[in-house]
Coordinates of C-alpha atoms and ligand atoms in Angstrom, one line a residue:
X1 CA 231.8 100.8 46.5
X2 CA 232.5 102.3 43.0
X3 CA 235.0 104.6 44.9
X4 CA 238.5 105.4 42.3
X5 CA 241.9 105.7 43.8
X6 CA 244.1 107.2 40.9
X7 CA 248.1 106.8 42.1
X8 CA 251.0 109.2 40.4
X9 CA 254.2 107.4 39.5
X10 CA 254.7 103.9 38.8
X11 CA 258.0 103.4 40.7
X12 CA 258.4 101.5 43.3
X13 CA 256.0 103.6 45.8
X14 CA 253.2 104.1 43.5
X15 CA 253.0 100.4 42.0
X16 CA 253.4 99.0 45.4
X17 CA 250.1 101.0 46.0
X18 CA 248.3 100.4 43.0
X19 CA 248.5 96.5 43.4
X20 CA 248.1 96.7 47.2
X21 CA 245.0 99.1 46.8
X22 CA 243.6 95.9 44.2
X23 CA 245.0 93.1 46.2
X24 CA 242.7 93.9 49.3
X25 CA 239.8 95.0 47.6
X26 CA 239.6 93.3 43.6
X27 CA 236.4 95.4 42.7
X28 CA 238.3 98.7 43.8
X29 CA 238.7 101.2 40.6
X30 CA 242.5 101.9 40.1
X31 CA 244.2 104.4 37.6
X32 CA 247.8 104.3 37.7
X33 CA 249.5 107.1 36.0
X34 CA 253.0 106.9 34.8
X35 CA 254.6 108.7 31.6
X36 CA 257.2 105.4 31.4
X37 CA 256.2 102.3 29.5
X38 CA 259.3 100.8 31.0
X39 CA 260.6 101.6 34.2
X40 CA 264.3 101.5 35.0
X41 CA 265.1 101.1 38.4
X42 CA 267.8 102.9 40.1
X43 CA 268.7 99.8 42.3
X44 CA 270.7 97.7 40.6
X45 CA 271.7 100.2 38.1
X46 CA 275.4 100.9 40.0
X47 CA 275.7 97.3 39.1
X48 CA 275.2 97.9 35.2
X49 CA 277.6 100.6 35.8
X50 CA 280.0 98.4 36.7
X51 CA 279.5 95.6 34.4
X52 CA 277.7 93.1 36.6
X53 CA 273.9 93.1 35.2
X54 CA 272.9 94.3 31.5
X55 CA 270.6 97.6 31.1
X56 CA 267.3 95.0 30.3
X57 CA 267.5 93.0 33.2
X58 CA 266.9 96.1 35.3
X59 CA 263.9 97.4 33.4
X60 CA 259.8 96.2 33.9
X61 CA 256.8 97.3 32.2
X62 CA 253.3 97.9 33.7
X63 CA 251.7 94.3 32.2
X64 CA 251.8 92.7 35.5
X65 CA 249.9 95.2 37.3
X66 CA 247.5 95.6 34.3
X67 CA 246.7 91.7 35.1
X68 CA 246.3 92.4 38.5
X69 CA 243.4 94.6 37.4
X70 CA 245.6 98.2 37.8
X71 CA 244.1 100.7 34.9
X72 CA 247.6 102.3 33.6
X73 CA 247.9 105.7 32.1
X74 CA 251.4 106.4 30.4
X75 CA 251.0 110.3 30.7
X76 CA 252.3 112.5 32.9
X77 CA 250.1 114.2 35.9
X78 CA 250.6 118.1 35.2
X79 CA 248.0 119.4 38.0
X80 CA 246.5 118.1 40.7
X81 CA 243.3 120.4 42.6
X82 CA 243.3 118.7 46.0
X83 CA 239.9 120.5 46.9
X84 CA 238.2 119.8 43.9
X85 CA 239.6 115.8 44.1
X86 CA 241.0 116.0 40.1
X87 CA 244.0 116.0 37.8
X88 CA 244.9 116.9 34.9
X89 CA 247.5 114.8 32.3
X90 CA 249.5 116.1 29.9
X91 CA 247.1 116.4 26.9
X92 CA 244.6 117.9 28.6
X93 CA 242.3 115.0 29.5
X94 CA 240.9 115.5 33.6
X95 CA 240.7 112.4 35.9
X96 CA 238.4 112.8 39.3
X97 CA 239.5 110.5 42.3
X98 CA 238.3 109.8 45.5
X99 CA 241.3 109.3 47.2
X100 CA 244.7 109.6 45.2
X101 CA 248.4 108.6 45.7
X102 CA 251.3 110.6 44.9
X103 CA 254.6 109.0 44.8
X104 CA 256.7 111.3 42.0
X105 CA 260.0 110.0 43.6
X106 CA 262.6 112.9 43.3
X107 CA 263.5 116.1 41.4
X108 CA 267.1 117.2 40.9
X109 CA 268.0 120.7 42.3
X110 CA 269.3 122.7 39.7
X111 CA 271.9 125.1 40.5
X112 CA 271.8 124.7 44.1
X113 CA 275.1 123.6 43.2
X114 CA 276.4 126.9 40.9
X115 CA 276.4 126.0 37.3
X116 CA 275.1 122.5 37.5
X117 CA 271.7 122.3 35.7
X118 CA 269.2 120.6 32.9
X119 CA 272.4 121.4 30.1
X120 CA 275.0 120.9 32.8
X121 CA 273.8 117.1 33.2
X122 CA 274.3 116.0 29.6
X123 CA 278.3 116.5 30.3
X124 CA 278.4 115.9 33.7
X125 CA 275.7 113.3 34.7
X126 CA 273.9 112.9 37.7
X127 CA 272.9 109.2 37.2
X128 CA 270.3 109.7 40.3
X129 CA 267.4 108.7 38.2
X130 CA 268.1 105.7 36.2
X131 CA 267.8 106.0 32.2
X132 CA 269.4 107.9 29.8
X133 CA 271.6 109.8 32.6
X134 CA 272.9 106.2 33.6
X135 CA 273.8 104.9 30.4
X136 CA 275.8 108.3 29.4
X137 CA 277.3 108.0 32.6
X138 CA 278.7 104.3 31.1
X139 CA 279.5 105.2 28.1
X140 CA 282.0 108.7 29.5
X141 CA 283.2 105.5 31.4
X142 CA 284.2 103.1 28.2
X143 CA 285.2 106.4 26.7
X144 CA 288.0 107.6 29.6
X145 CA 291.6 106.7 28.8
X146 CA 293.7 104.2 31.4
X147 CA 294.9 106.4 34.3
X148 CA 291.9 109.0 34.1
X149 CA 290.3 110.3 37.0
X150 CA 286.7 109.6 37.7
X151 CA 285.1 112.6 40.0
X152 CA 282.2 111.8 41.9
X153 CA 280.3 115.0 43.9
X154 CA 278.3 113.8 46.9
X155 CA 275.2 115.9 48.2
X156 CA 274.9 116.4 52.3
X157 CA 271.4 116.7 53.5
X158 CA 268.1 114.2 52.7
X159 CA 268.9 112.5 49.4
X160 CA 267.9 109.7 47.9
X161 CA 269.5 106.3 48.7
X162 CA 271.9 106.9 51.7
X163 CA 274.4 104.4 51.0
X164 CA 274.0 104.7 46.9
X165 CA 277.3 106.9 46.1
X166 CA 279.5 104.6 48.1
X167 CA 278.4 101.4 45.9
X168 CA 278.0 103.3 43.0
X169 CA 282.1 104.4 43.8
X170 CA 282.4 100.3 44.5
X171 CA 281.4 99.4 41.4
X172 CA 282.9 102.2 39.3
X173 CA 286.2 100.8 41.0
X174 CA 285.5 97.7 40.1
X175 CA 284.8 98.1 36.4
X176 CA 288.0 100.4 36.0
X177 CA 290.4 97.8 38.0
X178 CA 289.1 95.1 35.9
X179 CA 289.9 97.7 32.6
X180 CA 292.2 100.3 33.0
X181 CA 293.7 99.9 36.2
X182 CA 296.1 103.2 36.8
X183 CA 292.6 105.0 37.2
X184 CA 291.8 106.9 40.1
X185 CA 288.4 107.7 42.0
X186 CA 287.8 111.2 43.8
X187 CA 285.0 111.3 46.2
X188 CA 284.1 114.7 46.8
X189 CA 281.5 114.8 49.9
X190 CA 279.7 117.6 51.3
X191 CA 279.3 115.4 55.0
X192 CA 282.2 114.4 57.3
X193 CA 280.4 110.9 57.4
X194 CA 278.1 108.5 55.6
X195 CA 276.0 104.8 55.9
X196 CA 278.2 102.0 56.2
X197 CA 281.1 104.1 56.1
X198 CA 283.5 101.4 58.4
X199 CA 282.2 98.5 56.0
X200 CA 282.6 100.7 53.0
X201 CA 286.6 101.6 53.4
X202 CA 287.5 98.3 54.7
X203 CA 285.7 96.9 51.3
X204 CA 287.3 99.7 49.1
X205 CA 290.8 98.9 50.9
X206 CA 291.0 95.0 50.6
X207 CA 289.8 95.2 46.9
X208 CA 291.2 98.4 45.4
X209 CA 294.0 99.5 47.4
X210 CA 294.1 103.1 47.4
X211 CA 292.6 103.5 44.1
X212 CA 289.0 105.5 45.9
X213 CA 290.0 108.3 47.4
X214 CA 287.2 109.8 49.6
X215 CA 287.2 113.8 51.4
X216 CA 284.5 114.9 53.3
X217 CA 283.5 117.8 54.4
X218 CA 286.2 118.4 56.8
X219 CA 288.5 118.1 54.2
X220 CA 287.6 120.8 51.9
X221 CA 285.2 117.9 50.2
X222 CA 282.1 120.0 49.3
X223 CA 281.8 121.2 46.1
X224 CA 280.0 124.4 45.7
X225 CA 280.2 125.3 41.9
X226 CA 280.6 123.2 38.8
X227 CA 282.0 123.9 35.5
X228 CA 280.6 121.4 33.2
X229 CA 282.2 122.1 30.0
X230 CA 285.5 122.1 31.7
X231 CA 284.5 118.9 33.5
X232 CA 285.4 120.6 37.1
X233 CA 284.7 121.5 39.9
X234 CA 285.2 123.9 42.7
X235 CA 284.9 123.2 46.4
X236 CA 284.4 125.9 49.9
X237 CA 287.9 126.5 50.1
X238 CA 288.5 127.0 46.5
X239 CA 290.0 124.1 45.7
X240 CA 289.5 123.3 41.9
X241 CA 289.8 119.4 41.0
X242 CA 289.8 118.4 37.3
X243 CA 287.7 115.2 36.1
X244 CA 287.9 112.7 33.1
X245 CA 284.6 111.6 33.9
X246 CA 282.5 113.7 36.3
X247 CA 279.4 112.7 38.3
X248 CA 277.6 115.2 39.9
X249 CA 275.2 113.9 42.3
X250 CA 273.1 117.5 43.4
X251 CA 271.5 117.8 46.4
X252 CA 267.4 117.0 45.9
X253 CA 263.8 117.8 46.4
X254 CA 260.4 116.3 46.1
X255 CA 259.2 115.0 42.5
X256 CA 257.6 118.6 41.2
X257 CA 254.1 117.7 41.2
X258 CA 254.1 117.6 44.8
X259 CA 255.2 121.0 45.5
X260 CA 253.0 122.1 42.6
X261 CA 250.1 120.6 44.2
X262 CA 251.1 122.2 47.4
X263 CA 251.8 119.0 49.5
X264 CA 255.4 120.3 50.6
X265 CA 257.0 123.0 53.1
X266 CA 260.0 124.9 53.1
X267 CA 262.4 121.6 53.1
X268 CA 260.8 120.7 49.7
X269 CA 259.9 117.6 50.7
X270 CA 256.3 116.7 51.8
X271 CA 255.1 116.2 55.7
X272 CA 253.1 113.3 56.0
X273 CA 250.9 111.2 59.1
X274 CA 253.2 108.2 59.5
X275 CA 250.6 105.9 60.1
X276 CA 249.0 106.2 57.1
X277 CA 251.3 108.5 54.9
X278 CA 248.2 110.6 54.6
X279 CA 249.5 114.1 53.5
X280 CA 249.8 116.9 56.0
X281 CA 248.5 119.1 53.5
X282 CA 245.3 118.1 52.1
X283 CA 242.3 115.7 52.4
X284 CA 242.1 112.2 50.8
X285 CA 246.0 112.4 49.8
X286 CA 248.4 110.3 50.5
X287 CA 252.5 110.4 49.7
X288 CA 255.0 107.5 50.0
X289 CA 258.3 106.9 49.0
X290 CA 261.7 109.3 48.4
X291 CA 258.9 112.7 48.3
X292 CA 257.6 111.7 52.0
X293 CA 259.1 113.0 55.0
X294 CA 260.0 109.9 56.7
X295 CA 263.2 110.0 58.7
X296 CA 264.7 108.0 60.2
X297 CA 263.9 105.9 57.2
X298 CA 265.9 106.4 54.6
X299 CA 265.3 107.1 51.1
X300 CA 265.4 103.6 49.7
X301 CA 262.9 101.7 47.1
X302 CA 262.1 99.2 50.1
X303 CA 260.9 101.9 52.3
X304 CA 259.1 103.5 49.4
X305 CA 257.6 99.4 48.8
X306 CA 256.7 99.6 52.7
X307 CA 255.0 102.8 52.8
X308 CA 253.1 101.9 49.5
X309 CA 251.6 99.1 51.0
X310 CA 250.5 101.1 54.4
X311 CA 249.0 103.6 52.7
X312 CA 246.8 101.2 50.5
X313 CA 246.0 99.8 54.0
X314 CA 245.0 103.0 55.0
X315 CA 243.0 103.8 52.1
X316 CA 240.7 100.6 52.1
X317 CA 240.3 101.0 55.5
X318 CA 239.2 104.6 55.4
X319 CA 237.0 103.7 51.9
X320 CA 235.4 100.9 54.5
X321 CA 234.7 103.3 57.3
X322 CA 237.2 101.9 59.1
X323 CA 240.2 102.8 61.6
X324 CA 244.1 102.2 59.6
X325 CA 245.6 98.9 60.8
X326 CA 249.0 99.4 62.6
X327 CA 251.5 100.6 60.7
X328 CA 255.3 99.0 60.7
X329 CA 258.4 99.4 58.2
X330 CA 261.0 97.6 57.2
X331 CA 264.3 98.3 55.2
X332 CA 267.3 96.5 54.3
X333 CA 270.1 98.8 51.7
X334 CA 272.3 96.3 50.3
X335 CA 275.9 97.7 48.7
X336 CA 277.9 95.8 46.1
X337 CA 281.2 96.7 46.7
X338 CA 282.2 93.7 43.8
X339 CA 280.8 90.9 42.1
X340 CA 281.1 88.1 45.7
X341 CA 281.5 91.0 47.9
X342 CA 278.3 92.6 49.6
X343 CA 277.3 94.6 52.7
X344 CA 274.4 95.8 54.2
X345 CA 272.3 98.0 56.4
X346 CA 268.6 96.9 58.0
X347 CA 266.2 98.7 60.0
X348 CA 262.6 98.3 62.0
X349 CA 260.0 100.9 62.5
X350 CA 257.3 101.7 64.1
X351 CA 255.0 104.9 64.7
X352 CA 255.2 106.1 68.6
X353 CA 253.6 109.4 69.6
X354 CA 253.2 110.3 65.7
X355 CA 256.4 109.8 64.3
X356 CA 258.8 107.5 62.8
X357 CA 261.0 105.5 65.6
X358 CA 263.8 102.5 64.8
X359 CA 263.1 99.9 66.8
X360 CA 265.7 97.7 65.8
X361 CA 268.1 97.9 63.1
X362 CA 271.7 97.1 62.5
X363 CA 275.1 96.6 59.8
X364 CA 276.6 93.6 58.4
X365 CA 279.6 92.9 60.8
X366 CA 282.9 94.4 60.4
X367 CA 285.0 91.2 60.9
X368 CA 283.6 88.2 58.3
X369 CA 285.2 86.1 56.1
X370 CA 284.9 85.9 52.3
X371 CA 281.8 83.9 52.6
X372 CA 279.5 85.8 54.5
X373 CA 280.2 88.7 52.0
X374 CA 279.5 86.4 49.0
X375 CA 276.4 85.2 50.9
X376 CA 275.0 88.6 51.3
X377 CA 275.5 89.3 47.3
X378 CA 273.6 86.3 46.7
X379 CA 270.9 88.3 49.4
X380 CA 271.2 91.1 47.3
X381 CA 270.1 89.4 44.3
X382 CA 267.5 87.9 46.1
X383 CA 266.3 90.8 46.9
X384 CA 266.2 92.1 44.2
X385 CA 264.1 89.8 42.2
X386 CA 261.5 89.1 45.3
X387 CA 261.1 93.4 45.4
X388 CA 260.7 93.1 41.4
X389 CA 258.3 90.6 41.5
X390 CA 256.2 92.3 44.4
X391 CA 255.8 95.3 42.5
X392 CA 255.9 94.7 38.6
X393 CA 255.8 91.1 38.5
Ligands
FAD1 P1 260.6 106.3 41.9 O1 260.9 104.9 42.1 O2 261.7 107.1 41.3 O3 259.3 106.4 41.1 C1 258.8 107.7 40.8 C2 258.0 107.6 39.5 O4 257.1 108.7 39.4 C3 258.8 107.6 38.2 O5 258.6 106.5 37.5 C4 258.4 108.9 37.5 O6 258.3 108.8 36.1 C5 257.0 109.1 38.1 N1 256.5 110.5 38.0 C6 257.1 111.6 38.5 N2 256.4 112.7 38.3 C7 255.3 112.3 37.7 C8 254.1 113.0 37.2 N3 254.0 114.3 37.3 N4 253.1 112.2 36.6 C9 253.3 110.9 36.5 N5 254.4 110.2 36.9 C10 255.3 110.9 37.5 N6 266.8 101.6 47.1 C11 266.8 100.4 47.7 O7 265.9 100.0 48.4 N7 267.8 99.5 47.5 C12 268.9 99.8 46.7 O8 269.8 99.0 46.4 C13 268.9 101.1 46.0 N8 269.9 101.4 45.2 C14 269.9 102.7 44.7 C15 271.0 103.0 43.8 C16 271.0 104.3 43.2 C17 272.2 104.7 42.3 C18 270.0 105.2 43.5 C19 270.0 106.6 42.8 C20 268.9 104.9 44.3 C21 268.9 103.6 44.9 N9 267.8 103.2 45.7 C22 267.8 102.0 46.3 C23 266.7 104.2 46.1 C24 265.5 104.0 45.2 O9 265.8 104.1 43.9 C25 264.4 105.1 45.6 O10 264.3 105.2 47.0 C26 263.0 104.6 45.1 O11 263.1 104.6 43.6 C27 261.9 105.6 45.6 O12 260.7 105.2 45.1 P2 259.6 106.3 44.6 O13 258.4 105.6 44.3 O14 259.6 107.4 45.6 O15 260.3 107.0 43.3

């Protein structure tokens, strides 16, 4: 039809798109945008953190979806006119589109939490977006002395990747038991509960004693301002707590180019039609993955690979003349909590009356044996490499 989608971000929302949009229709013009020639994904990267998987094996590049007939760009979007149907890249050099996907992923808050910005993050690392931030975060880890303490601060509110701290503090524990055992783990969390949170302490219990210490809200756990330089941290109730190694994980907003293009509303994140991820905002614009408002679906890279491929759906149907076929989502959050030892959460969902319902959904069980939880590590891997290979295989 000589129609061009262009698509912003090639993780795993916007490449789902992309190869979706040239899957169904293989004469469709497709311009993917994305500043990274590798892409480092954040699932998978608690793993290198604790010594399971090396930093390459959790990296792809764009040739795949160049095969698969995908134009890629490796600039970043600076300014998109939604009524105008262009961007701009950095450079300078304009792009029209016809229709055009937006899937930026997340930007970090700065100083929501006092004192923790840009500067802030190059002492005490986020690790939220996997790449440089994750491999500093290792490497304060090799660094810390045998009986440090490793500080972890946990944001309340819609972040991305629900259950991602509590692995992340699995396989922290793991790498320190394994290296310099009189360690200790501080979980500092702003909500009085989180995903999995049974599965998780049982996990944390049989395999690390009481080396993870969690406090929630209710326990004076939020942290409300962070001293980087002295690597600590202050919480509601004044409490100040002192960290070899401190992770701060601050609470979050849409990828900037969203807002800029003025696709979000006062939660920062961007409202969207959940049966087609068609932005609330503007014409001819849709936005999937952690930047969508999508709850009850979490923030996870399977959701964002499920709404990627409804909103290509949508697209070719619309480009077609043509009413969206039904929309439905899946999700399935796997946590490491070590090597043979995995958990996980799964959900179902549909669109009734115009927004986002769980139809079915469930844990793994609280009472199973050593097997089942070396099975569903195995899954994990599985999943893994099938999700990989979907997107920029
Ligand atoms: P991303 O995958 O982050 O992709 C966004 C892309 O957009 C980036 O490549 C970025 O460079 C690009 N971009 C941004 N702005 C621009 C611009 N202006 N111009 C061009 N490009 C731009 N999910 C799971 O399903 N399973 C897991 O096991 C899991 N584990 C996780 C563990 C951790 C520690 C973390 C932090 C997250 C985890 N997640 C997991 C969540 C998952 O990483 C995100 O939900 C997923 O990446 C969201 O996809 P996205 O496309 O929205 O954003």
């Amino acid at each position: 039809t000589g129609a061009h989608v262009a698509v912003i971000g090639g993780g795993f929302g916007g490449a789902t798109a992309a190869r979706y949009l040239r899957r169904g229709a293989p004469d469709l013009r497709v311009t993917l945008i994305e500043p990274a020639e590798r892409f480092y994904t954040c699932p998978f990267s608690n793993l290198y953190l604790g010594g399971l998987r090396d930093w390459d094996s959790i990296g792809h590049g764009y040739d795949g979806l160049r095969a698969a007939g995908v134009e890629v760009i490796h600039a970043r979007a600076e300014a998109v006119d939604t009524a105008a149907r262009r961007l701009r890249l950095a450079g300078g050099a304009e792009l029209a589109w016809d229709r055009l996907v937006i899937a930026p992923g997340i930007d970090l808050r700065w100083n929501a939490l006092e004192g923790y910005d840009a500067a802030a993050a190059e002492i005490a690392p986020h690790a939220w977006k996997a790449g440089p931030q994750t491999q500093l975060l290792r490497r304060q880890m090799e660094a810390m002395e045998d009986g440090g303490t490793f500080v972890m601060v946990i944001p309340g509110g819609a972040y991305r990747c629900p259950p991602g701290p509590y692995e992340r503090a699995g396989m922290v524990a793991h790498y320190l038991k394994t290296r310099k055992p009189r360690s200790k783990i501080l979980l500092l969390d702003a909500k009085d509960r989180f995903s999995k949170q049974p599965l998780f302490m049982q996990g944390w219990q049989a395999l690390y004693g009481d080396m993870i210490e969690w406090v929630g809200l209710d326990d004076d756990g939020q942290v409300v301002r962070v001293d980087a330089a002295r690597r600590a941290v202050e919480t509601a109730f004044g409490t100040i707590h002192r960290a070899d190694v401190l992770n701060v994980i601050p609470p979050q907003m849409a990828g900037g180019i969203a807002a800029d293009a003025g696709l979000t509303d006062a939660s920062g994140w961007v409202p969207v039609d959940p049966a087609t991820f068609a932005a609330r905002q503007a014409e001819g614009v849709h936005v999937v993955g952690d930047a969508a408002l999508a709850s009850p679906m979490p923030k996870s890279g399977f959701c964002a690979n499920a709404q990627g491929k409804v909103a290509a759906a949508a697209i070719l149907a619309d480009l077609a003349g043509q009413a969206p076929p039904e929309a439905s989502f899946a999700n399935t959050c796997y946590s490491m909590i070590a090597p043979d030892y995995a958990i996980s959460v799964a959900g179902v969902y549909r669109v009734e009356g115009g927004a986002v319902a769980e139809v079915a959904g469930g844990t793994s069980p609280l009472e199973a044996d050593a097997g089942f939880r070396a099975a569903e590590a195995r899954h994990a891997a599985g999943w893994y490499a099938a999700i990989s290979a979907d997107i920029w295989g």
